[in-house]
mmCIF file of C-alpha atoms in Angstrom:
data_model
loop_
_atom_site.group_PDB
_atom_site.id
_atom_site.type_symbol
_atom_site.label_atom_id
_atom_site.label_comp_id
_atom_site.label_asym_id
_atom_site.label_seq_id
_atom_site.Cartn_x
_atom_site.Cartn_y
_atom_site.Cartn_z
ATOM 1 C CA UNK A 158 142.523 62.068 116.130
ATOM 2 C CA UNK A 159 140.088 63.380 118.977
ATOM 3 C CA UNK A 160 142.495 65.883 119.776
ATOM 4 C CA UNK A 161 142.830 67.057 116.190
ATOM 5 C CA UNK A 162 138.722 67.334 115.792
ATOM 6 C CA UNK A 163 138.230 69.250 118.808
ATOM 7 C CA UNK A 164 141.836 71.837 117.841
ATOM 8 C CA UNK A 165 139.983 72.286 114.188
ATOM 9 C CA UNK A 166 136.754 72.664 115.421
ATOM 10 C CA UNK A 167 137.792 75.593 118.101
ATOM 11 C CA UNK A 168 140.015 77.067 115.363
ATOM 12 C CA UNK A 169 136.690 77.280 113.043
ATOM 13 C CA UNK A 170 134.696 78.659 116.303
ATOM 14 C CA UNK A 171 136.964 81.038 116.778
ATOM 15 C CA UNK A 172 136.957 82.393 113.194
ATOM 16 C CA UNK A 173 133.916 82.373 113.187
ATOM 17 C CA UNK A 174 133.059 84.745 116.074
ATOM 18 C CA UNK A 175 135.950 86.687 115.084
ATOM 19 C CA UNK A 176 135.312 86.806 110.864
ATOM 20 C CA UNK A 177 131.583 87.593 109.974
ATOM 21 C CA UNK A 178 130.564 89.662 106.962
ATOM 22 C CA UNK A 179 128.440 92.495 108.519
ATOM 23 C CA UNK A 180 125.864 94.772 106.275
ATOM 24 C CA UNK A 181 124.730 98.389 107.810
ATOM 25 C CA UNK A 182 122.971 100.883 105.451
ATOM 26 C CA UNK A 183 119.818 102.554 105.257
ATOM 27 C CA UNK A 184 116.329 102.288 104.046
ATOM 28 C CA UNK A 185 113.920 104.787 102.213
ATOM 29 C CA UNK A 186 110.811 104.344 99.998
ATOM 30 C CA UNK A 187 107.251 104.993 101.619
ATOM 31 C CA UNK A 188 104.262 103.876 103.592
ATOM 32 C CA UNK A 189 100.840 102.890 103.885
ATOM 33 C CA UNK A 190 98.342 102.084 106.359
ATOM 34 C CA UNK A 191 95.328 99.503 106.372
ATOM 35 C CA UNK A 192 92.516 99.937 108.307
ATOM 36 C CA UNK A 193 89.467 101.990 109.257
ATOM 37 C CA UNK A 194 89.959 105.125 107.134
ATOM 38 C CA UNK A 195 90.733 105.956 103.791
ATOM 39 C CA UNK A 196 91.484 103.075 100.490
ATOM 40 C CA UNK A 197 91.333 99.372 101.522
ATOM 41 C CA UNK A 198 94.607 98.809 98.801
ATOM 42 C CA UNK A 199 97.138 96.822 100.130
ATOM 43 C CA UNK A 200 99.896 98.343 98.844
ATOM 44 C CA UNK A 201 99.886 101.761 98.193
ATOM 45 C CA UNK A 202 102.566 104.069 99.504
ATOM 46 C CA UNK A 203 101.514 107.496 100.104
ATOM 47 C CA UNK A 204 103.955 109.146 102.460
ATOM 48 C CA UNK A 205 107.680 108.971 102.975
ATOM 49 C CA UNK A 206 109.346 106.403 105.154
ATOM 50 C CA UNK A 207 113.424 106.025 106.043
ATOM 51 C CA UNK A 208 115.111 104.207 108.576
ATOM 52 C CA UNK A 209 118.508 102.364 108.825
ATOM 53 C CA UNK A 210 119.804 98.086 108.613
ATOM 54 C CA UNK A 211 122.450 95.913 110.094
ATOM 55 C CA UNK A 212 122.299 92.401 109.698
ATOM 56 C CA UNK A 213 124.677 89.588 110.549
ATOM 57 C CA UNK A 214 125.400 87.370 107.784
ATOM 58 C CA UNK A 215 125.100 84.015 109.643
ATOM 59 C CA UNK A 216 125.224 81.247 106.668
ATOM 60 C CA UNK A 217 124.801 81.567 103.371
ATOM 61 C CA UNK A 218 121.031 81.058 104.093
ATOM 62 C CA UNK A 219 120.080 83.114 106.617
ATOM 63 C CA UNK A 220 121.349 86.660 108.764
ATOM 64 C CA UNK A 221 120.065 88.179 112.379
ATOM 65 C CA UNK A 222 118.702 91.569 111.018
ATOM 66 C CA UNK A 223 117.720 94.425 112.674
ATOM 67 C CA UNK A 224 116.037 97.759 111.333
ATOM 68 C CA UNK A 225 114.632 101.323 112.552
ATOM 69 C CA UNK A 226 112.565 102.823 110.384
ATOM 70 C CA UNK A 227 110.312 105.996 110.741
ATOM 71 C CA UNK A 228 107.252 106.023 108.906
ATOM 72 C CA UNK A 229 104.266 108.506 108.236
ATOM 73 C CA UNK A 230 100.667 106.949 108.155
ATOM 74 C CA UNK A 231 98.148 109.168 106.557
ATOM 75 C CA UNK A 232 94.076 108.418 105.232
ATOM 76 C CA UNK A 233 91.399 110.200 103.513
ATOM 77 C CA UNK A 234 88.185 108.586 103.500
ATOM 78 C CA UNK A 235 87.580 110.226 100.030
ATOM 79 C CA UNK A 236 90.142 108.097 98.374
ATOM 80 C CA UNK A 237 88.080 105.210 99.767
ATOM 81 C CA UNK A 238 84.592 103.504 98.993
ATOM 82 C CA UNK A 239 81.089 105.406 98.501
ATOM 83 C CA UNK A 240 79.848 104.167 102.197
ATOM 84 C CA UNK A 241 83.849 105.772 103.386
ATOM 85 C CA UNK A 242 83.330 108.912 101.360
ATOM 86 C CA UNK A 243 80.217 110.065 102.787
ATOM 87 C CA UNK A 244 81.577 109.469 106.093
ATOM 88 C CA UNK A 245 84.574 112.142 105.632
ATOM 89 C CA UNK A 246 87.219 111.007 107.988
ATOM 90 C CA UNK A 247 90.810 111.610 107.737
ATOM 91 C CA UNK A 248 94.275 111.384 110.196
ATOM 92 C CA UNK A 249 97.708 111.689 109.849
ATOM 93 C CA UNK A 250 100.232 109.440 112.284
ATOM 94 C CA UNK A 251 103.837 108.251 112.389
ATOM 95 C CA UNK A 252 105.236 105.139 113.425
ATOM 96 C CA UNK A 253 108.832 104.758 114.798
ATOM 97 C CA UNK A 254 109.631 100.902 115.240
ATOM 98 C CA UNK A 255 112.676 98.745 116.131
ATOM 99 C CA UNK A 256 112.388 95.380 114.667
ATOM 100 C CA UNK A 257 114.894 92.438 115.331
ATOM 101 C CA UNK A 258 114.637 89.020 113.601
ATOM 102 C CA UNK A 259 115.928 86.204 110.885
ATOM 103 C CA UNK A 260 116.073 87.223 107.207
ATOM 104 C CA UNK A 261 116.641 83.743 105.300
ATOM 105 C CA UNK A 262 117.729 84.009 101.746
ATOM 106 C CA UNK A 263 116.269 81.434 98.798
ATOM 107 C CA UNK A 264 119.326 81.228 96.785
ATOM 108 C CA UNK A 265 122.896 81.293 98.468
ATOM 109 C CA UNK A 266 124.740 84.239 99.716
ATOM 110 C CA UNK A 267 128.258 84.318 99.216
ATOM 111 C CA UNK A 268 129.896 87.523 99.175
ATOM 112 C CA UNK A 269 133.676 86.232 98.946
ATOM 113 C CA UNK A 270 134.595 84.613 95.651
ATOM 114 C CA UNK A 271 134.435 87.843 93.358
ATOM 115 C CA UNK A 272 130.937 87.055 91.434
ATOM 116 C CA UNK A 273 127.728 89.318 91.790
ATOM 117 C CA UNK A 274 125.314 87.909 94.136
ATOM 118 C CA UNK A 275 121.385 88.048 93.321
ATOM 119 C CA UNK A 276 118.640 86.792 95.921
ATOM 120 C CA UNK A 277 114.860 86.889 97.104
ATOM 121 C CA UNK A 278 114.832 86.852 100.641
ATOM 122 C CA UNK A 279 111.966 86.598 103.040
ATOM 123 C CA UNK A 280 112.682 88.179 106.762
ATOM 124 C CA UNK A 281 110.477 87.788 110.137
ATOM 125 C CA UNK A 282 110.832 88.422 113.417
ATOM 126 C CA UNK A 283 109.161 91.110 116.248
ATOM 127 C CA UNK A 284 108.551 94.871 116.103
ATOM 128 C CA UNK A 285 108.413 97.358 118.588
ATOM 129 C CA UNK A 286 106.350 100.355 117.868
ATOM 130 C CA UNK A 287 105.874 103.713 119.072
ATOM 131 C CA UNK A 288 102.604 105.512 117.654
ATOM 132 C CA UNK A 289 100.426 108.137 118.227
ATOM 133 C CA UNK A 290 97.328 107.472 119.849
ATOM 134 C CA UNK A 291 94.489 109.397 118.293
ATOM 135 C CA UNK A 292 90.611 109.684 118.794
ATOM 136 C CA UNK A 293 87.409 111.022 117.271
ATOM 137 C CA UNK A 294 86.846 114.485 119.190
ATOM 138 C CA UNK A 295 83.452 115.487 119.297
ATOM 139 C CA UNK A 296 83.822 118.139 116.006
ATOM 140 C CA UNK A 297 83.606 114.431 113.901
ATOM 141 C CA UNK A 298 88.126 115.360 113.905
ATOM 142 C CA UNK A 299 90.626 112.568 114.751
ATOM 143 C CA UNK A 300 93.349 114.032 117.088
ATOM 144 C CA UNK A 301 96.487 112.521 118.756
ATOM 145 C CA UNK A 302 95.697 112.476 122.586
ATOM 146 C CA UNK A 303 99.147 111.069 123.488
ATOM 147 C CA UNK A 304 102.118 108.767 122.923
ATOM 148 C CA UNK A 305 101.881 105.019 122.855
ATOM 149 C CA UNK A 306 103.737 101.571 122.313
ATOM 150 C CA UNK A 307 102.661 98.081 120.750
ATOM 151 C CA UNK A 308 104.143 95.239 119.288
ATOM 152 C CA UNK A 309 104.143 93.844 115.204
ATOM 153 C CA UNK A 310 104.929 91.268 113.345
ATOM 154 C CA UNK A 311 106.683 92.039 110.420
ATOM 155 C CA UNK A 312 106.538 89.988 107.092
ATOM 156 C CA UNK A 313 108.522 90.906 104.603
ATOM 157 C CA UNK A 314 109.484 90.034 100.598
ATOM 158 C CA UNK A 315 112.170 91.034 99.068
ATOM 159 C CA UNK A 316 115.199 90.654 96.630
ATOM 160 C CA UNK A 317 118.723 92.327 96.760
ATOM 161 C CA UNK A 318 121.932 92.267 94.834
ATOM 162 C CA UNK A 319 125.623 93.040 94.996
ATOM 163 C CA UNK A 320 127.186 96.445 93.784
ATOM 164 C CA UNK A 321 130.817 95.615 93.537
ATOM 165 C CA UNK A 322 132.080 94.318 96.423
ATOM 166 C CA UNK A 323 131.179 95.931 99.010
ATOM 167 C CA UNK A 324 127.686 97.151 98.268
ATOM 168 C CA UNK A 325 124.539 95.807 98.454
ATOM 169 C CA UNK A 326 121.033 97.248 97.009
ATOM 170 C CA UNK A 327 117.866 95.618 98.176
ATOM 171 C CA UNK A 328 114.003 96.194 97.551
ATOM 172 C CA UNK A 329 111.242 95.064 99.897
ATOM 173 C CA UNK A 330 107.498 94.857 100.337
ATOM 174 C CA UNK A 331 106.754 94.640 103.978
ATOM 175 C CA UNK A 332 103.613 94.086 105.469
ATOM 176 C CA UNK A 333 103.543 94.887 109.502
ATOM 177 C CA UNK A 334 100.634 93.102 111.309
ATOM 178 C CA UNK A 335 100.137 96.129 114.453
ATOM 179 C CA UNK A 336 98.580 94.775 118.246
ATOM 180 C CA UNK A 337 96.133 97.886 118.051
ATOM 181 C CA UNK A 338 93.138 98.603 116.175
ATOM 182 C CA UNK A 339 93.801 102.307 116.644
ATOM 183 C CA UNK A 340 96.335 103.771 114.587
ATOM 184 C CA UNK A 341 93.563 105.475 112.602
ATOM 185 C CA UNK A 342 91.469 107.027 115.760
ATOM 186 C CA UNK A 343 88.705 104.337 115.466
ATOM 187 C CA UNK A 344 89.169 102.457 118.462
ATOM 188 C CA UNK A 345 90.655 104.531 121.377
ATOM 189 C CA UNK A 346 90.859 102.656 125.113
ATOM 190 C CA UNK A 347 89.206 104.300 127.780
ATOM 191 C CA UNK A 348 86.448 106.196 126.130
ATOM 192 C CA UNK A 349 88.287 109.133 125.047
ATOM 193 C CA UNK A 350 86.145 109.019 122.026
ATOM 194 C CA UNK A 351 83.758 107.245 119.860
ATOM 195 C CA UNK A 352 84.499 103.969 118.089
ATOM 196 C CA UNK A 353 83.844 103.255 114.696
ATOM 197 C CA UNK A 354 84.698 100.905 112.341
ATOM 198 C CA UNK A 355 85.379 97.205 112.227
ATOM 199 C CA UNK A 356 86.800 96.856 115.819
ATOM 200 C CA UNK A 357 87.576 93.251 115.186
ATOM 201 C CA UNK A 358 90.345 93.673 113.212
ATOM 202 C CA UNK A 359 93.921 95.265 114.224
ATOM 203 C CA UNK A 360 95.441 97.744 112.458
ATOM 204 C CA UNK A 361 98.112 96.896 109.513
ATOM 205 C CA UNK A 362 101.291 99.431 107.820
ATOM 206 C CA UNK A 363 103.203 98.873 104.600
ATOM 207 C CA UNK A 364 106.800 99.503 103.870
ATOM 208 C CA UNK A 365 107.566 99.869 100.074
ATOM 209 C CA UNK A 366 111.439 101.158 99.359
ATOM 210 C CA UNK A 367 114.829 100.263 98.621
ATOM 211 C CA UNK A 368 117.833 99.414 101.236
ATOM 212 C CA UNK A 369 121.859 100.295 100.661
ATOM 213 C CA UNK A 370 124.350 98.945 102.635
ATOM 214 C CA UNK A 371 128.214 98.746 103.113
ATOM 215 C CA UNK A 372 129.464 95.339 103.614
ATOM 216 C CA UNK A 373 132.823 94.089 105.508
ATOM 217 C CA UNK A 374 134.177 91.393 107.055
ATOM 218 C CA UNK A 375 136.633 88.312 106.007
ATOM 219 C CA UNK A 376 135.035 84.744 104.485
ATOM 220 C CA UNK A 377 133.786 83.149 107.771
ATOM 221 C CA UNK A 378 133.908 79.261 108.710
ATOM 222 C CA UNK A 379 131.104 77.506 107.995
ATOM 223 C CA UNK A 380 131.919 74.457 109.527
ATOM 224 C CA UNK A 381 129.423 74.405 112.558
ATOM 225 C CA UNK A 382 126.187 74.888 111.002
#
C-alpha cells in the first residue's frame, strides 16, 4: 500500500509539472497618476497604456502571473483644485514596469469540462519600474533630467471570463503604490530642483483596461495542493 501511495503520488507530480494550463495575451486600456500635480481622482485614465500577461494556472484558486506594461503619466494642474490652478504646473512621464506575483481567483477556475468560466480575481505581488526622473527647472517647467528605477506594489481588482475555449477576456482596476515621491517633478534627490508639494507621501499610477489571452495546456492533477 506504501508503495502504491508514493507510485500515484509521483505519477500526479509528474503530470503536474508536465500538464499546466498556461494564459499569455496582452493588455491595453489607460493610465493615471496620483500625486503632486494635476486632479486628486483616483481613477481617471487619461493616456494610453499596453503591455502583455502570462500566468500559470496553479489551482483552481490561484496562478503565478506576470505582466509588462508601458504606461504614459501625464498632469495639468488646471484640471485640479483652485489652490493647483493658480499654481500652473504640468509634466508628462512614462512608466515601463515588470511585475511578478499571485493572482487568486474568488470563484473556481476550471477551464476543462466545456462550461464558460466567470470570476473576480484579486492579484498582488512586486513591481519593478523604470521612470523618468524629472525636476522643476528654474523657468517654473518640469523636465526629465535622466532615467531611473524603483519598486511598487501593485493591487489589483478585477473580473475575467472565458471566450470559447481557449480565450480568455479580463478587466482590471489596478492601483500601483510607487517607492518615489517624484514621478511628477516635485521631489527630485540631490537638489536638482525645487521641491514642492506634499513630500510625505509617495507617488501612486492607475491601470484601467482590458486583458486577452490564449489559453493551452491539458487538465492538470490537483492532487498535491
Amino acid at each position: 500500500m506504501r508503495y502504491l501511495l508514493v507510485l500515484i503520488f509521483m505519477s500526479c507530480f509528474t503530470h503536474l509539472s508536465l500538464a499546466q494550463t498556461y494564459e499569455v495575451g496582452l493588455m491595453a486600456g489607460g493610465a493615471n497618476y496620483i500625486g503632486d500635480v494635476g486632479a486628486s481622482t483616483y481613477i481617471a485614465p487619461n493616456a494610453i497604456a499596453i503591455g502583455a500577461i502570462g500566468k500559470w494556472n496553479r489551482s483552481k484558486r490561484h496562478a503565478f502571473r506576470a505582466s509588462f506594461l508601458y504606461a504614459r503619466l501625464q498632469a495639468n494642474d488646471t484640471k485640479g483644485d483652485d489652490r493647483r490652478a493658480q499654481r500652473g504646473y504640468s509634466f508628462s512621464n512614462t512608466v515601463k514596469e515588470l511585475s511578478v506575483g499571485m493572482e487568486y481567483n474568488f470563484w473556481e477556475w476550471y477551464l476543462y469540462d466545456g462550461r464558460p468560466q466567470f470570476t473576480p480575481y484579486l492579484y498582488t505581488g512586486i513591481t519593478t519600474l523604470n521612470y523618468n526622473n524629472l525636476a522643476l527647472n528654474t523657468d517654473d517647467q518640469i523636465n526629465k533630467i535622466n532615467d531611473a528605477w524603483t519598486f511598487a506594489i501593485p493591487m489589483v481588482l478585477g473580473i475575467k471570463k472565458t471566450l470559447g475555449r481557449k480565450f480568455v477576456l479580463g478587466a482590471e482596476i489596478g492601483a500601483r503604490y510607487t517607492f518615489t515621491d517624484n514621478l511628477d517633478g516635485s521631489n527630485p534627490k540631490d537638489d536638482i530642483g525645487a521641491r514642492f508639494g506634499n513630500l510625505d507621501n509617495n507617488d501612486w499610477y492607475v491601470f484601467t483596461g482590458l486583458t486577452l489571452s490564449f489559453t493551452w495546456g491539458r487538465m492538470p492533477c490537483y492532487c498535491v495542493f
